[in-house]
Short mmCIF file of C-alpha atoms in Angstrom, two decimals:
data_model
loop_
_atom_site.label_atom_id
_atom_site.label_comp_id
_atom_site.label_asym_id
_atom_site.label_seq_id
_atom_site.Cartn_x
_atom_site.Cartn_y
_atom_site.Cartn_z
CA MET A 1 134.70 45.65 4.36
CA GLU A 2 133.09 43.94 7.29
CA ARG A 3 135.55 42.64 10.12
CA GLN A 4 135.72 38.90 9.70
CA ILE A 5 136.61 35.96 11.65
CA VAL A 6 138.16 32.90 9.83
CA ILE A 7 138.64 29.54 11.70
CA ILE A 8 141.17 27.01 10.17
CA GLY A 9 139.55 23.46 10.88
CA GLY A 10 136.27 22.47 11.13
CA GLY A 11 136.68 19.85 14.13
CA ALA A 12 135.46 19.97 17.71
CA SER A 13 137.40 23.25 18.69
CA GLY A 14 136.84 25.00 15.52
CA LEU A 15 133.12 24.24 15.37
CA ALA A 16 132.77 25.67 19.29
CA ALA A 17 134.80 28.57 18.36
CA ALA A 18 132.69 29.42 15.39
CA LEU A 19 129.36 29.22 17.34
CA ALA A 20 130.95 31.16 20.25
CA ALA A 21 132.23 33.78 17.79
CA ALA A 22 128.93 34.00 15.90
CA GLU A 23 126.92 34.72 19.40
CA ILE A 24 129.05 37.90 19.93
CA ALA A 25 129.79 38.98 16.16
CA GLY A 26 127.06 37.43 14.35
CA GLY A 27 127.50 34.35 11.98
CA GLN A 28 127.74 36.55 9.00
CA ARG A 29 131.19 37.61 9.96
CA VAL A 30 132.34 33.81 10.79
CA THR A 31 133.81 31.49 8.12
CA VAL A 32 135.08 27.95 9.06
CA LEU A 33 137.43 26.43 6.30
CA GLU A 34 137.79 22.59 6.38
CA ARG A 35 140.10 20.62 4.45
CA LEU A 36 137.80 17.70 4.20
CA ASP A 37 134.45 17.25 2.42
CA ARG A 38 132.44 17.54 5.60
CA VAL A 39 133.06 18.95 9.07
CA GLY A 40 133.23 16.90 12.29
CA LYS A 41 134.37 13.62 10.90
CA LYS A 42 136.76 12.78 14.03
CA LEU A 43 134.19 13.90 16.42
CA LEU A 44 131.86 11.02 15.04
CA ALA A 45 134.51 8.43 16.21
CA THR A 46 134.96 9.43 19.58
CA GLY A 47 133.88 7.57 22.59
CA ASN A 48 133.59 4.56 20.20
CA GLY A 49 130.81 6.29 18.56
CA ARG A 50 129.00 7.53 21.64
CA CYS A 51 130.99 10.86 22.20
CA ASN A 52 132.11 11.38 25.77
CA ILE A 53 131.77 15.20 25.53
CA THR A 54 133.37 16.14 28.62
CA ASN A 55 134.27 14.91 32.17
CA ARG A 56 133.00 17.08 35.24
CA ASN A 57 136.25 16.34 36.97
CA ALA A 58 138.64 18.21 34.37
CA ALA A 59 141.48 19.14 36.18
CA PRO A 60 145.43 19.60 35.24
CA GLU A 61 146.21 16.24 36.89
CA HIS A 62 144.28 14.58 34.19
CA TYR A 63 146.43 16.19 31.55
CA GLN A 64 150.03 16.28 30.27
CA THR A 65 151.62 19.48 29.38
CA ALA A 66 154.82 21.44 30.01
CA ASP A 67 153.07 24.22 31.89
CA PRO A 68 150.44 22.70 34.21
CA ALA A 69 149.97 26.11 35.98
CA ARG A 70 148.82 27.97 32.71
CA LEU A 71 146.75 24.93 31.62
CA ALA A 72 144.94 25.25 35.11
CA ARG A 73 143.96 28.84 34.40
CA MET A 74 142.78 27.97 30.93
CA LEU A 75 140.67 24.99 32.24
CA GLU A 76 139.19 27.47 34.77
CA ASN A 77 138.23 30.10 31.88
CA VAL A 78 135.79 27.58 30.47
CA PRO A 79 134.96 24.84 32.85
CA PRO A 80 133.07 21.94 32.32
CA ASP A 81 129.75 23.35 33.65
CA ALA A 82 130.34 26.20 31.18
CA VAL A 83 130.69 23.72 28.32
CA LEU A 84 127.48 21.78 29.36
CA ASP A 85 125.92 25.20 29.53
CA PHE A 86 126.79 25.79 25.94
CA PHE A 87 125.59 22.49 24.72
CA ALA A 88 122.20 22.86 26.74
CA GLY A 89 121.76 26.20 24.94
CA LEU A 90 122.13 24.08 21.71
CA GLY A 91 119.30 21.79 22.79
CA LEU A 92 121.68 18.74 23.65
CA LEU A 93 120.33 16.69 26.48
CA CYS A 94 123.30 15.13 28.25
CA ASP A 95 123.72 12.22 30.82
CA THR A 96 126.54 12.46 33.48
CA GLN A 97 127.82 8.97 34.83
CA PRO A 98 129.13 8.72 38.53
CA ASP A 99 132.82 8.85 37.40
CA GLY A 100 132.08 12.48 35.94
CA ARG A 101 132.01 11.51 32.26
CA VAL A 102 129.12 13.09 30.30
CA TYR A 103 127.63 11.80 27.17
CA PRO A 104 124.81 12.77 25.07
CA TYR A 105 121.55 11.25 26.59
CA CYS A 106 121.05 9.09 23.24
CA TYR A 107 124.64 7.97 23.42
CA GLN A 108 125.20 8.80 19.63
CA ALA A 109 128.13 10.96 18.41
CA SER A 110 126.21 11.69 15.38
CA MET A 111 123.76 13.76 17.72
CA VAL A 112 126.56 16.01 19.07
CA LEU A 113 127.43 16.70 15.34
CA ASP A 114 123.94 17.40 14.25
CA VAL A 115 123.00 19.93 16.83
CA LEU A 116 126.41 21.90 16.00
CA ARG A 117 125.66 21.98 12.56
CA ALA A 118 121.91 23.04 12.90
CA ALA A 119 123.28 25.67 15.36
CA LEU A 120 125.74 27.00 12.73
CA GLU A 121 123.12 27.10 10.21
CA ARG A 122 120.69 29.03 12.33
CA ALA A 123 123.70 31.38 13.15
CA GLY A 124 124.42 31.82 9.46
CA VAL A 125 127.97 30.74 9.82
CA SER A 126 129.59 30.09 6.48
CA LEU A 127 131.20 26.28 6.43
CA LEU A 128 133.48 25.96 3.37
CA CYS A 129 134.91 22.49 2.86
CA GLY A 130 137.69 21.34 0.47
CA GLN A 131 139.64 24.37 1.43
CA THR A 132 143.33 23.54 2.46
CA VAL A 133 145.01 26.41 4.13
CA THR A 134 148.73 26.40 3.23
CA GLY A 135 149.59 30.11 4.64
CA LEU A 136 148.86 32.88 6.75
CA ARG A 137 149.68 36.30 5.33
CA ARG A 138 149.90 39.67 7.10
CA GLY A 139 147.45 41.88 5.52
CA LYS A 140 146.74 45.66 5.64
CA ASN A 141 143.70 45.28 8.27
CA GLY A 142 144.84 41.80 9.73
CA LEU A 143 145.57 38.50 8.51
CA ALA A 144 144.76 36.35 5.38
CA ALA A 145 144.44 32.76 5.15
CA GLU A 146 145.54 31.38 1.80
CA THR A 147 144.52 27.93 0.34
CA GLY A 148 146.04 25.28 -1.81
CA GLU A 149 142.96 26.03 -4.12
CA GLY A 150 144.19 29.67 -4.73
CA LYS A 151 141.89 31.49 -2.64
CA THR A 152 142.49 34.23 0.08
CA PHE A 153 140.37 35.00 2.95
CA PRO A 154 141.09 38.34 4.77
CA ALA A 155 140.17 38.48 8.37
CA ALA A 156 140.49 40.53 11.13
CA ARG A 157 141.00 37.61 13.40
CA VAL A 158 142.10 33.91 12.42
CA ILE A 159 141.46 30.92 14.88
CA LEU A 160 143.86 28.03 14.25
CA ALA A 161 141.98 24.83 15.18
CA ALA A 162 143.51 22.42 12.74
CA GLY A 163 143.92 19.42 15.28
CA GLY A 164 147.09 17.32 15.72
CA LEU A 165 148.29 14.10 14.07
CA ALA A 166 146.52 11.62 15.58
CA ALA A 167 143.80 9.49 13.60
CA PRO A 168 144.95 10.68 10.09
CA GLN A 169 142.04 8.69 8.72
CA PHE A 170 139.62 11.51 9.87
CA GLY A 171 141.55 14.33 8.24
CA THR A 172 144.05 15.21 10.63
CA ASP A 173 147.51 15.66 9.03
CA GLY A 174 149.56 18.18 11.50
CA ALA A 175 149.35 21.13 9.27
CA GLY A 176 148.49 23.51 12.10
CA TYR A 177 151.71 23.14 13.30
CA ALA A 178 153.51 24.29 10.22
CA LEU A 179 151.12 27.39 10.11
CA ALA A 180 152.03 28.13 13.88
CA ARG A 181 155.49 27.90 13.12
CA ALA A 182 155.05 30.37 10.19
CA ALA A 183 153.29 32.74 12.58
CA GLY A 184 156.30 32.65 15.04
CA HIS A 185 155.44 29.99 17.46
CA THR A 186 157.49 27.17 18.64
CA VAL A 187 156.42 23.63 18.68
CA ARG A 188 157.21 20.83 20.86
CA THR A 189 157.67 17.61 18.97
CA PRO A 190 154.15 16.00 18.57
CA HIS A 191 153.96 12.38 19.84
CA PRO A 192 151.09 9.87 19.70
CA CYS A 193 149.01 9.56 22.66
CA LEU A 194 146.19 7.32 24.08
CA VAL A 195 147.73 4.71 21.88
CA PRO A 196 148.69 1.04 22.47
CA LEU A 197 152.42 0.19 23.64
CA ARG A 198 154.81 -1.83 21.63
CA CYS A 199 156.91 -4.14 23.88
CA ALA A 200 160.07 -6.07 23.19
CA ALA A 201 160.30 -9.96 23.48
CA PHE A 202 156.72 -10.14 23.87
CA PRO A 203 155.30 -13.52 24.55
CA ALA A 204 153.78 -15.28 21.75
CA GLY A 205 150.03 -16.60 22.33
CA LEU A 206 148.62 -13.88 24.13
CA LYS A 207 146.87 -12.35 21.37
CA GLY A 208 143.25 -11.24 22.56
CA LEU A 209 143.75 -12.21 25.99
CA ARG A 210 142.15 -9.53 28.65
CA THR A 211 142.63 -9.52 32.46
CA ASN A 212 142.05 -6.94 35.14
CA GLY A 213 145.43 -5.67 36.43
CA ALA A 214 147.75 -2.74 36.78
CA LEU A 215 150.44 -1.19 34.47
CA THR A 216 153.40 0.88 35.89
CA LEU A 217 155.52 2.85 33.42
CA LEU A 218 159.38 2.79 34.71
CA ASP A 219 162.32 4.72 33.65
CA ALA A 220 165.40 2.22 33.67
CA GLY A 221 167.49 4.91 32.24
CA ARG A 222 167.41 7.04 35.46
CA THR A 223 169.46 6.28 38.67
CA PRO A 224 167.67 5.24 40.85
CA GLN A 225 165.17 3.71 38.51
CA ALA A 226 161.93 6.06 38.47
CA GLU A 227 158.29 5.08 38.34
CA LEU A 228 156.23 7.35 36.55
CA ARG A 229 152.90 6.46 36.84
CA THR A 230 150.66 3.30 37.54
CA GLU A 231 147.31 2.80 35.77
CA CYS A 232 144.79 0.36 36.75
CA GLY A 233 142.13 -1.59 34.64
CA GLU A 234 141.57 -4.13 31.89
CA ILE A 235 144.62 -5.02 30.41
CA GLN A 236 144.51 -6.21 26.75
CA PHE A 237 147.34 -8.36 25.25
CA ALA A 238 148.23 -8.36 21.69
CA GLU A 239 151.01 -9.70 19.35
CA TYR A 240 152.99 -6.49 19.55
CA GLY A 241 152.74 -5.72 23.13
CA LEU A 242 150.01 -4.07 25.58
CA SER A 243 146.55 -2.31 24.93
CA GLY A 244 143.60 -1.35 26.80
CA ILE A 245 143.02 2.05 28.83
CA PRO A 246 145.90 1.31 31.26
CA ALA A 247 148.11 1.08 28.30
CA MET A 248 146.92 4.01 26.49
CA GLN A 249 146.87 6.42 29.44
CA LEU A 250 150.68 5.58 29.76
CA SER A 251 151.42 6.26 26.31
CA CYS A 252 151.24 9.83 27.02
CA LEU A 253 154.28 9.82 29.42
CA LEU A 254 156.64 7.99 27.18
CA PRO A 255 158.91 11.08 26.11
CA GLN A 256 159.42 11.69 29.70
CA ALA A 257 161.44 8.20 30.01
CA LYS A 258 164.95 7.65 28.69
CA LYS A 259 164.52 4.08 28.63
CA PRO A 260 161.00 3.19 29.31
CA GLU A 261 159.80 -0.21 30.76
CA VAL A 262 156.40 -1.29 31.76
CA ALA A 263 155.71 -3.57 34.65
CA VAL A 264 152.59 -5.70 34.58
CA ASP A 265 150.92 -6.37 37.98
CA LEU A 266 148.54 -9.52 37.61
CA LEU A 267 147.25 -9.16 41.05
CA PRO A 268 147.03 -5.43 42.07
CA GLN A 269 144.86 -6.03 44.93
CA PHE A 270 147.41 -8.13 46.78
CA ALA A 271 150.77 -7.00 48.28
CA ALA A 272 153.97 -8.74 47.15
CA ASN A 273 154.25 -10.87 50.36
CA GLU A 274 150.66 -11.72 49.94
CA VAL A 275 151.15 -13.23 46.61
CA ARG A 276 154.18 -14.99 47.87
CA GLY A 277 152.29 -16.55 50.70
CA MET A 278 149.54 -17.61 48.36
CA ILE A 279 152.30 -19.53 46.07
CA GLU A 280 153.86 -20.98 49.07
CA ALA A 281 150.37 -22.22 50.60
CA ARG A 282 149.62 -23.91 47.22
CA CYS A 283 152.74 -25.55 46.95
CA GLN A 284 152.38 -27.11 50.16
CA SER A 285 148.79 -27.91 50.42
CA GLY A 286 148.55 -30.70 47.88
CA ASN A 287 145.54 -29.27 46.30
CA PHE A 288 147.54 -28.04 43.44
CA PRO A 289 149.81 -31.11 42.65
CA THR A 290 151.48 -29.93 39.61
CA LEU A 291 152.86 -26.66 38.23
CA GLU A 292 150.18 -27.10 35.71
CA THR A 293 147.40 -26.51 38.38
CA LEU A 294 149.36 -24.07 40.82
CA LEU A 295 148.02 -20.76 39.47
CA LEU A 296 144.42 -22.03 38.72
CA GLY A 297 141.86 -19.61 40.07
CA LEU A 298 144.45 -16.88 40.38
CA ILE A 299 144.95 -15.74 36.63
CA GLY A 300 143.67 -17.14 33.16
CA LYS A 301 145.12 -20.50 32.23
CA LYS A 302 146.89 -19.30 29.03
CA LEU A 303 148.46 -16.14 30.86
CA GLY A 304 149.46 -18.55 33.66
CA TYR A 305 151.53 -20.69 31.58
CA ALA A 306 153.20 -17.55 29.98
CA VAL A 307 153.98 -16.51 33.44
CA MET A 308 155.50 -19.92 34.18
CA LYS A 309 157.51 -19.73 30.95
CA ALA A 310 158.76 -16.31 31.93
CA CYS A 311 160.36 -17.94 35.04
CA GLY A 312 161.99 -20.67 33.09
CA LEU A 313 159.30 -23.24 34.40
CA GLN A 314 157.51 -25.95 32.35
CA PRO A 315 154.22 -26.68 33.85
CA LEU A 316 154.13 -30.33 33.13
CA SER A 317 157.72 -30.97 34.03
CA ARG A 318 157.45 -31.15 37.98
CA THR A 319 155.09 -31.09 40.96
CA ALA A 320 154.55 -27.98 43.08
CA LYS A 321 156.00 -29.28 46.15
CA SER A 322 159.39 -29.74 44.18
CA LEU A 323 159.48 -26.01 43.26
CA PRO A 324 162.50 -24.61 45.11
CA ALA A 325 162.12 -21.36 47.06
CA ALA A 326 163.83 -19.45 44.18
CA GLY A 327 161.30 -20.59 41.91
CA ARG A 328 158.15 -19.71 44.08
CA ASP A 329 159.93 -16.37 44.49
CA ALA A 330 160.20 -15.82 40.80
CA LEU A 331 156.49 -16.70 40.17
CA ALA A 332 155.58 -14.32 42.82
CA GLU A 333 157.74 -11.83 41.33
CA THR A 334 156.44 -12.16 37.88
CA LEU A 335 152.85 -12.16 38.94
CA LYS A 336 153.33 -8.71 40.62
CA HIS A 337 156.14 -7.24 38.56
CA TRP A 338 156.20 -8.63 34.93
CA ARG A 339 158.71 -6.65 33.03
CA PHE A 340 159.03 -5.52 29.66
CA ALA A 341 161.00 -2.99 27.49
CA VAL A 342 158.82 -0.23 25.78
CA THR A 343 159.90 0.19 22.27
CA GLY A 344 157.26 2.48 21.05
CA THR A 345 153.79 2.68 20.29
CA LEU A 346 151.46 1.88 17.52
CA PRO A 347 151.50 4.42 14.53
CA TRP A 348 149.41 7.78 14.38
CA ALA A 349 146.40 6.03 12.78
CA GLN A 350 145.74 3.84 16.11
CA ALA A 351 146.53 7.31 18.41
CA GLN A 352 143.27 8.99 19.85
CA ALA A 353 145.13 12.08 20.82
CA THR A 354 148.51 14.13 20.05
CA GLY A 355 150.98 15.22 22.63
CA GLY A 356 153.43 18.20 22.35
CA GLY A 357 152.42 21.22 20.38
CA VAL A 358 152.62 25.12 20.87
CA PRO A 359 153.71 25.96 24.32
CA LEU A 360 150.94 27.33 26.61
CA GLY A 361 153.10 30.15 27.43
CA GLU A 362 153.05 31.47 24.03
CA VAL A 363 149.10 32.21 24.19
CA ASP A 364 147.03 34.00 26.85
CA GLU A 365 144.35 32.57 28.80
CA ALA A 366 141.62 33.36 26.09
CA CYS A 367 144.27 31.28 23.59
CA ALA A 368 145.20 34.58 21.88
CA SER A 369 148.92 34.46 20.20
CA ARG A 370 151.66 36.30 21.95
CA LYS A 371 153.70 36.10 18.84
CA CYS A 372 151.19 37.00 16.14
CA PRO A 373 148.46 39.55 16.73
CA GLY A 374 144.98 38.58 15.65
CA LEU A 375 145.70 34.60 15.72
CA TYR A 376 144.28 32.39 18.10
CA LEU A 377 145.25 28.71 18.69
CA THR A 378 143.01 26.01 20.20
CA GLY A 379 142.85 22.20 20.89
CA GLU A 380 145.50 19.68 19.64
CA VAL A 381 147.65 22.64 18.18
CA LEU A 382 148.37 23.48 21.58
CA ASP A 383 150.79 21.64 24.18
CA ALA A 384 148.09 19.60 26.10
CA VAL A 385 146.63 16.17 25.88
CA GLY A 386 144.13 14.55 28.44
CA GLU A 387 143.54 11.15 29.49
CA CYS A 388 140.76 9.03 28.25
CA GLY A 389 137.41 9.95 29.66
CA GLY A 390 136.25 12.94 28.04
CA PHE A 391 139.33 15.23 28.95
CA ASN A 392 140.60 15.87 25.29
CA LEU A 393 136.99 16.90 24.22
CA GLN A 394 136.68 19.38 27.06
CA TRP A 395 139.90 21.00 26.11
CA ALA A 396 138.76 21.27 22.65
CA TRP A 397 135.38 22.77 23.42
CA ALA A 398 137.11 24.87 26.34
CA THR A 399 139.91 26.58 24.03
CA GLY A 400 137.52 26.79 20.81
CA ILE A 401 134.71 28.74 23.14
CA ALA A 402 137.33 30.88 24.73
CA ALA A 403 139.00 31.82 21.20
CA GLY A 404 135.72 32.49 19.49
CA ARG A 405 134.37 34.67 22.23
CA ALA A 406 137.53 36.55 22.42
CA ALA A 407 137.56 36.85 18.62
CA GLY A 408 134.00 37.94 18.41
CA ARG A 409 134.42 40.94 21.03
CA ALA A 410 137.75 41.87 19.30
CA VAL A 411 136.03 42.34 16.11
CA THR A 412 132.90 44.28 17.78
CA GLY A 413 135.06 46.22 19.90
CA GLU A 414 133.42 44.84 22.91
CA THR A 415 135.45 44.40 26.11
#
């Protein structure tokens, strides 16, 4: 029987693995098993439907993992330029932005999926949808993938590209972790990433407001208190807490904090003493006679009222000149360091990526399992999650291509 490669999962890393394997071993040897009725559903939603396919600045500092050294070697194995060469070979024209983000030139995620599907068809790869893999069994000549539909797919090599838990509405269900455990792997507890933050005692009435600022994730459970990371950009306020890219970036670090808190800086371009000086000058000038007008021109009116309330001030209750030094200090402190306890995140359905997974030390640089000969693991199954900006798709393509090429060489006897 011809030596086969079976790929579990028809997402970004699975499709890349299929094409990379087919290029070496021939498409007739490659089969993709997808649980849904079609492949690539989650890919269509990436980048708000525009598909930020990679980032030329992909490097370990843009990822969270327990093993950054191994991550660096895996990223070097298939860097962004290699991914772009891969897509250029499929006929996809791309546009690179100044910040390193790369999109298809037409800015349509559907085009990325279309070129992948067309290439798979040309290569003769078998795409079998409606196949839920429930187990991996060691066979006489390799592994066999068993499905809930009662089918068995023998293979010389199996690539586990089943995704994580984020965005279950697009078909992810975490099944890859169970399969990895059954094959002898450990799994670091998965957690939602690139997802809005829930905050305790969050002010009412801010829903829908947006402002430029900075968010700092703090760990109040450490002595001394630790600042884990600061992210700048557009902050979005919601009834449950904070959203926008800064909040979503910080969500990836929540497991590192014993007692997470977030500090909102509404004027990040100014030092604390400068903000205190602004408040003092406004109180003294007479141009801002009441507390209701004191923050005009600095931040939005509704946001200003919320800041006042957080300081225990009623905007209509007094003149600005009558505000004592302690009140002026409190206003400046809140504008620069408005703190909220973080109680968690929104559910998996609102998450864009999954943190945790199989430790990178349990695979080699070609994503081959060190626990189960003949098995490869890719994408969100592994313990690596990137920031917004194309880093997670870069990881998916890179690991898929690396695994596909290695599996293709293995079944053909190439070195």
